[in-house]
């Protein structure tokens, strides 16, 4: 066409047919020419996907010419692909089949509906042709599975699709039986999985043969690990094709029976008889017929013949595969509710976990060291699998785990004590973490000790290192340095804390030599995560025994993680099998746990250090750490500036209560601190404010009130200020008082007006008059509580009790009625005697200051 | 759709339901009279209520309704009259408190009575699950409040060892506990209890201490907690609803009343129950005069009034029925929902502990079967993974293909050779013929 027929931009529709045509002419193999460059195909596919060249996604706004062009080029693409598919050369056929699969995935749904029958036939014939090479078969399987997957998206073709899908089953099963290439098996398994999920009816008729085909492969154990995983997955999916409760249970039971058979062989003489009996008793309930063995009798016999021939290694892998199949059965979604034999599964888990390779006395003569060696080499894999099964059980049952939770806790507790391999410990930690998060507070009460003890043991290597390093001294000093500060506020609890601190140090000191080797990073991460979960769930629930230990440990680890380049860790990174867990991950885990510890503590002791760490972490631009630290800063900001906003904007009915509530909200921060166990986490105030706060707390709430009223005073008019706030009164009291004070205010207003006119002449004298009432109150409360002079400023203090109240009432009336301010002052000073003298000096200047500014604004 | 459900102690008054937004009355579920705290939505799947029958019968009764039908779906008759009912958040367990102080725990799915334990010597008045469903808080007629860890309840070994099986027992109330609520916040949550002794008490879950004691002018019958736990509302016997600040400190010493921020009232009679609808910040109160009032929680104006019964309202709950759409949509779905309701067997009367295997199986639903599975396409993966192999001819499969290709090439070549041979022979013959012919000439 035209060489200069330009189009708009990369989003222009005109580009698509052009590009597609270019792909067809330049990059697709033709029937006649040899297929020189197969790797170009992946480029073609990626271009098609990024530009969605086959989608024919047109809207009405496009010109019909463009639409037509696109349509014709897609048609020519399909033609070319079909041509390739029927070519004689295997590589071109492979290309054709694969590209047809891509076309099924990518093409417009109208086109798909029109032509899927033709495509299906073509693919089916290439699937059935026996002499093709493996690659072609794999491609055929993949493409047919893609076609069926796409087809399942059209509800109206459900029936038609099922009819077609049935035709696929036989050839695929044949491939599983006859072929000996794992690549082909894998593709065949994929087709079966697609059939199960998309067209379950097609599988139903062949249910047993599919089951046996998979079972034979599974049990004979001649496949790679990946292949086994896929087989297990397919086996777990299989009951879905029937979709009833029965077939799920039967499948699980069959698998468990198979596992049982193999374990019986393996654990001969290694396990206690009772647990085997218990398992068997639960496996086949008395009076019930066991289901036929997995995959039918013949195949298992053949398989077991195979297994006896094969090395023991393969048998383990088949047990572990079968167990992972159980896990998938438990965790995959299922159409209907199922009956999970939780008890049976738990006994299985326990049965495996309790075998540690030690020979009981009586079976010593029956087993050679070689046999024992074999078992012991396999045990870690089995233990890992059974812990995975445990996780699956917890996930599957969710809230219904409750009746079994106690036995799980006992199992975990028992196993934690003996388990030493890092990989398995990681799994145990993760189980503990899941339990804590899912079962909440109740679980934390049971599990906290175990998690804390083990985590401290695993993490304590770091502690030790810290002590020896000069850099770490900082960390060690910090708890001691912080302790006195908090001592003043919560004498009782913090002395406890410091005691525990020492104890904790002692405990750590004892534990360090026992576990002298450094725990691998991944294990430490798992321990930190478990601690984080524990703190999250029950950071302050009956946690006195471990809380301070854990807090100091966490800050130590977090600070340690910021020390640059600790060489042992660097080496560790290279030594480790799992390259994923690095020092950075450890750092992240440590900070996460630290954040949790800050948030859950009523008074986080290391907040300032922690904030510093988060600030530093945030500077590491572009890392996960920085992301998390930013989040942590945001979270902690609320801790530093606590705000308890009401969900509802609370509109008070009258002014007085409004002030009171406002006061309350403001005051909440302090009150929380005072109550300290109450609700929200509390911030650690900066050290300079410490004393101040402690004083407030010691003196009760009146000072707070004064502080607050001082702050809000500016907003009020002076006359209002003069009225005493009846905020301490209860409802009745208030209703009595409000009118009274109101009249007082009225009267006073007048008097103030008089005064102001007067004031211009005699400013010095008039000022005390205005503030006479507050003055009295101030003195009164100042006398009651001994505080710094500048705190007394507030005019409207809250009276202590009713006795004082009545006092005040009488006092406040007198100046208003008499307007004799001097008298009032004298009266007041006389009344409150000696303590007033102390306050006398600072007092007048403060009073001078405020009303002056007020009257200035008037 | 947010639905308000209210039950009353009227015999035959039924359980009324109203759409909170439109105010229209929905289904009225047929029931006998429901006691206080005896109405519960089980995991939003169905409705359960304990029922008071004539005093002559010794057994209690608990009825289930599916959302779409007014008729009782399932009737069960526990061993003794049950007053309070509670369900955990996922609706798998139902807990009931008996008049004798026994607490019963049933598995909803099977109806099995999983556990029964002695709560106290007096009647259980209210039951509530903690946020994470691991704790159960119960209030008793004699004023005590007990916190149970369900894990402990199920742990027979530890139960035998422990001196007491409850986590906390608060006995500061002197008279019947009328309502207990628990706030959010995991282990830092607060428990608020209301009692006939004219007080509400706030307890800390983390250390089991009494945090606050609020004295009211009259008996407090109901509590509703503001979701942000800024305040809580109490319904008192004199018809007032008090607003009590949670976040404040005590304002004056020896004067507990100061926690009460405000009160409002439009009830001539006692407020018997309160509920808070978090989605629109409505406070819903039920009164002894049988009327349900919906208040705007910020302005304290009445938004709606539902007249329910002659007798006192005993329960108000705000629910979001799970399959409310099925009422209006296809009959297919409705049938499914009917099936769902009928699925639950009645609650068992006695724990079936003769065979030790009563708890070996647990019925669970694995995942959401409606979840659409993402179709996974494989072809493009096949292309990308094998095209390289083909290019480099590295793997066995690729070389196999190469062999096939060579085979066909070979065949082609053989054909070609044969052709050429033939041509050559033809040519040869032709030439020989020519020569011979020439010689002949």
mmCIF file of N, CA and C in Angstrom, chain B residues 34-72:
data_model
loop_
_atom_site.group_PDB
_atom_site.id
_atom_site.type_symbol
_atom_site.label_atom_id
_atom_site.label_comp_id
_atom_site.label_asym_id
_atom_site.label_seq_id
_atom_site.Cartn_x
_atom_site.Cartn_y
_atom_site.Cartn_z
ATOM 1 N N UNK B 34 -39.666 -13.367 73.146
ATOM 2 C CA UNK B 34 -38.218 -13.527 73.243
ATOM 3 C C UNK B 34 -37.716 -12.807 74.479
ATOM 4 N N UNK B 35 -36.870 -13.438 75.227
ATOM 5 C CA UNK B 35 -36.279 -12.762 76.384
ATOM 6 C C UNK B 35 -35.167 -11.815 75.931
ATOM 7 N N UNK B 36 -34.728 -10.978 76.828
ATOM 8 C CA UNK B 36 -33.652 -10.054 76.520
ATOM 9 C C UNK B 36 -32.380 -10.788 76.125
ATOM 10 N N UNK B 37 -31.654 -10.253 75.163
ATOM 11 C CA UNK B 37 -30.421 -10.830 74.636
ATOM 12 C C UNK B 37 -30.653 -12.188 74.003
ATOM 13 N N UNK B 38 -31.885 -12.460 73.660
ATOM 14 C CA UNK B 38 -32.170 -13.778 73.103
ATOM 15 C C UNK B 38 -32.327 -13.763 71.598
ATOM 16 N N UNK B 39 -31.966 -12.683 70.955
ATOM 17 C CA UNK B 39 -32.134 -12.603 69.506
ATOM 18 C C UNK B 39 -30.762 -12.379 68.893
ATOM 19 N N UNK B 40 -30.425 -13.215 67.953
ATOM 20 C CA UNK B 40 -29.081 -13.089 67.408
ATOM 21 C C UNK B 40 -29.076 -13.473 65.935
ATOM 22 N N UNK B 41 -28.268 -12.757 65.180
ATOM 23 C CA UNK B 41 -28.099 -13.099 63.777
ATOM 24 C C UNK B 41 -26.860 -13.976 63.690
ATOM 25 N N UNK B 42 -27.036 -15.178 63.218
ATOM 26 C CA UNK B 42 -25.926 -16.136 63.225
ATOM 27 C C UNK B 42 -25.106 -15.939 61.960
ATOM 28 N N UNK B 43 -24.022 -15.235 62.113
ATOM 29 C CA UNK B 43 -23.121 -14.994 60.986
ATOM 30 C C UNK B 43 -23.826 -14.362 59.796
ATOM 31 N N UNK B 44 -24.872 -13.605 60.040
ATOM 32 C CA UNK B 44 -25.680 -12.984 58.987
ATOM 33 C C UNK B 44 -26.315 -14.014 58.059
ATOM 34 N N UNK B 45 -26.302 -15.274 58.457
ATOM 35 C CA UNK B 45 -26.880 -16.296 57.592
ATOM 36 C C UNK B 45 -28.332 -16.587 57.937
ATOM 37 N N UNK B 46 -28.598 -16.607 59.205
ATOM 38 C CA UNK B 46 -29.991 -16.784 59.590
ATOM 39 C C UNK B 46 -30.198 -16.180 60.966
ATOM 40 N N UNK B 47 -31.419 -16.234 61.408
ATOM 41 C CA UNK B 47 -31.795 -15.566 62.646
ATOM 42 C C UNK B 47 -32.097 -16.638 63.684
ATOM 43 N N UNK B 48 -31.608 -16.424 64.873
ATOM 44 C CA UNK B 48 -31.910 -17.371 65.940
ATOM 45 C C UNK B 48 -32.425 -16.606 67.142
ATOM 46 N N UNK B 49 -33.365 -17.177 67.820
ATOM 47 C CA UNK B 49 -33.863 -16.521 69.019
ATOM 48 C C UNK B 49 -34.274 -17.567 70.034
ATOM 49 N N UNK B 50 -33.941 -17.279 71.263
ATOM 50 C CA UNK B 50 -34.440 -18.147 72.323
ATOM 51 C C UNK B 50 -35.864 -17.700 72.633
ATOM 52 N N UNK B 51 -36.663 -18.610 73.084
ATOM 53 C CA UNK B 51 -38.076 -18.324 73.269
ATOM 54 C C UNK B 51 -38.501 -18.690 74.676
ATOM 55 N N UNK B 52 -39.364 -17.841 75.203
ATOM 56 C CA UNK B 52 -39.915 -18.148 76.514
ATOM 57 C C UNK B 52 -41.242 -18.841 76.310
ATOM 58 N N UNK B 53 -41.367 -19.992 76.884
ATOM 59 C CA UNK B 53 -42.659 -20.661 76.796
ATOM 60 C C UNK B 53 -43.264 -20.657 78.181
ATOM 61 N N UNK B 54 -44.394 -21.264 78.287
ATOM 62 C CA UNK B 54 -45.009 -21.272 79.616
ATOM 63 C C UNK B 54 -44.097 -21.984 80.605
ATOM 64 N N UNK B 55 -44.157 -21.511 81.789
ATOM 65 C CA UNK B 55 -43.188 -21.942 82.791
ATOM 66 C C UNK B 55 -43.272 -23.428 83.104
ATOM 67 N N UNK B 56 -44.355 -24.033 82.687
ATOM 68 C CA UNK B 56 -44.546 -25.434 83.058
ATOM 69 C C UNK B 56 -43.493 -26.343 82.415
ATOM 70 N N UNK B 57 -43.119 -26.026 81.191
ATOM 71 C CA UNK B 57 -42.181 -26.920 80.517
ATOM 72 C C UNK B 57 -40.786 -26.733 81.074
ATOM 73 N N UNK B 58 -40.101 -27.807 81.186
ATOM 74 C CA UNK B 58 -38.776 -27.737 81.779
ATOM 75 C C UNK B 58 -37.712 -27.413 80.728
ATOM 76 N N UNK B 59 -37.993 -27.745 79.476
ATOM 77 C CA UNK B 59 -36.961 -27.497 78.472
ATOM 78 C C UNK B 59 -37.127 -26.113 77.869
ATOM 79 N N UNK B 60 -36.055 -25.625 77.366
ATOM 80 C CA UNK B 60 -36.105 -24.329 76.719
ATOM 81 C C UNK B 60 -36.401 -24.489 75.252
ATOM 82 N N UNK B 61 -36.419 -23.386 74.549
ATOM 83 C CA UNK B 61 -36.584 -23.532 73.115
ATOM 84 C C UNK B 61 -35.812 -22.436 72.392
ATOM 85 N N UNK B 62 -35.213 -22.825 71.295
ATOM 86 C CA UNK B 62 -34.483 -21.904 70.441
ATOM 87 C C UNK B 62 -34.981 -22.105 69.027
ATOM 88 N N UNK B 63 -35.392 -21.021 68.384
ATOM 89 C CA UNK B 63 -35.939 -21.126 67.034
ATOM 90 C C UNK B 63 -34.977 -20.497 66.037
ATOM 91 N N UNK B 64 -34.977 -21.065 64.840
ATOM 92 C CA UNK B 64 -34.201 -20.469 63.749
ATOM 93 C C UNK B 64 -35.162 -20.020 62.653
ATOM 94 N N UNK B 65 -34.834 -18.889 62.044
ATOM 95 C CA UNK B 65 -35.572 -18.449 60.874
ATOM 96 C C UNK B 65 -34.572 -18.186 59.758
ATOM 97 N N UNK B 66 -34.937 -18.538 58.549
ATOM 98 C CA UNK B 66 -34.114 -18.040 57.442
ATOM 99 C C UNK B 66 -34.635 -16.652 57.114
ATOM 100 N N UNK B 67 -33.821 -15.848 56.470
ATOM 101 C CA UNK B 67 -34.183 -14.443 56.298
ATOM 102 C C UNK B 67 -35.462 -14.266 55.484
ATOM 103 N N UNK B 68 -35.711 -15.195 54.589
ATOM 104 C CA UNK B 68 -36.765 -14.930 53.628
ATOM 105 C C UNK B 68 -38.134 -15.431 54.070
ATOM 106 N N UNK B 69 -38.205 -16.173 55.152
ATOM 107 C CA UNK B 69 -39.503 -16.739 55.501
ATOM 108 C C UNK B 69 -39.907 -16.394 56.920
ATOM 109 N N UNK B 70 -41.167 -16.065 57.108
ATOM 110 C CA UNK B 70 -41.620 -15.728 58.461
ATOM 111 C C UNK B 70 -41.781 -16.956 59.359
ATOM 112 N N UNK B 71 -41.964 -18.127 58.727
ATOM 113 C CA UNK B 71 -42.193 -19.312 59.549
ATOM 114 C C UNK B 71 -40.888 -19.766 60.199
ATOM 115 N N UNK B 72 -41.044 -20.379 61.333
ATOM 116 C CA UNK B 72 -39.878 -20.922 62.018
ATOM 117 C C UNK B 72 -39.325 -22.071 61.194
#
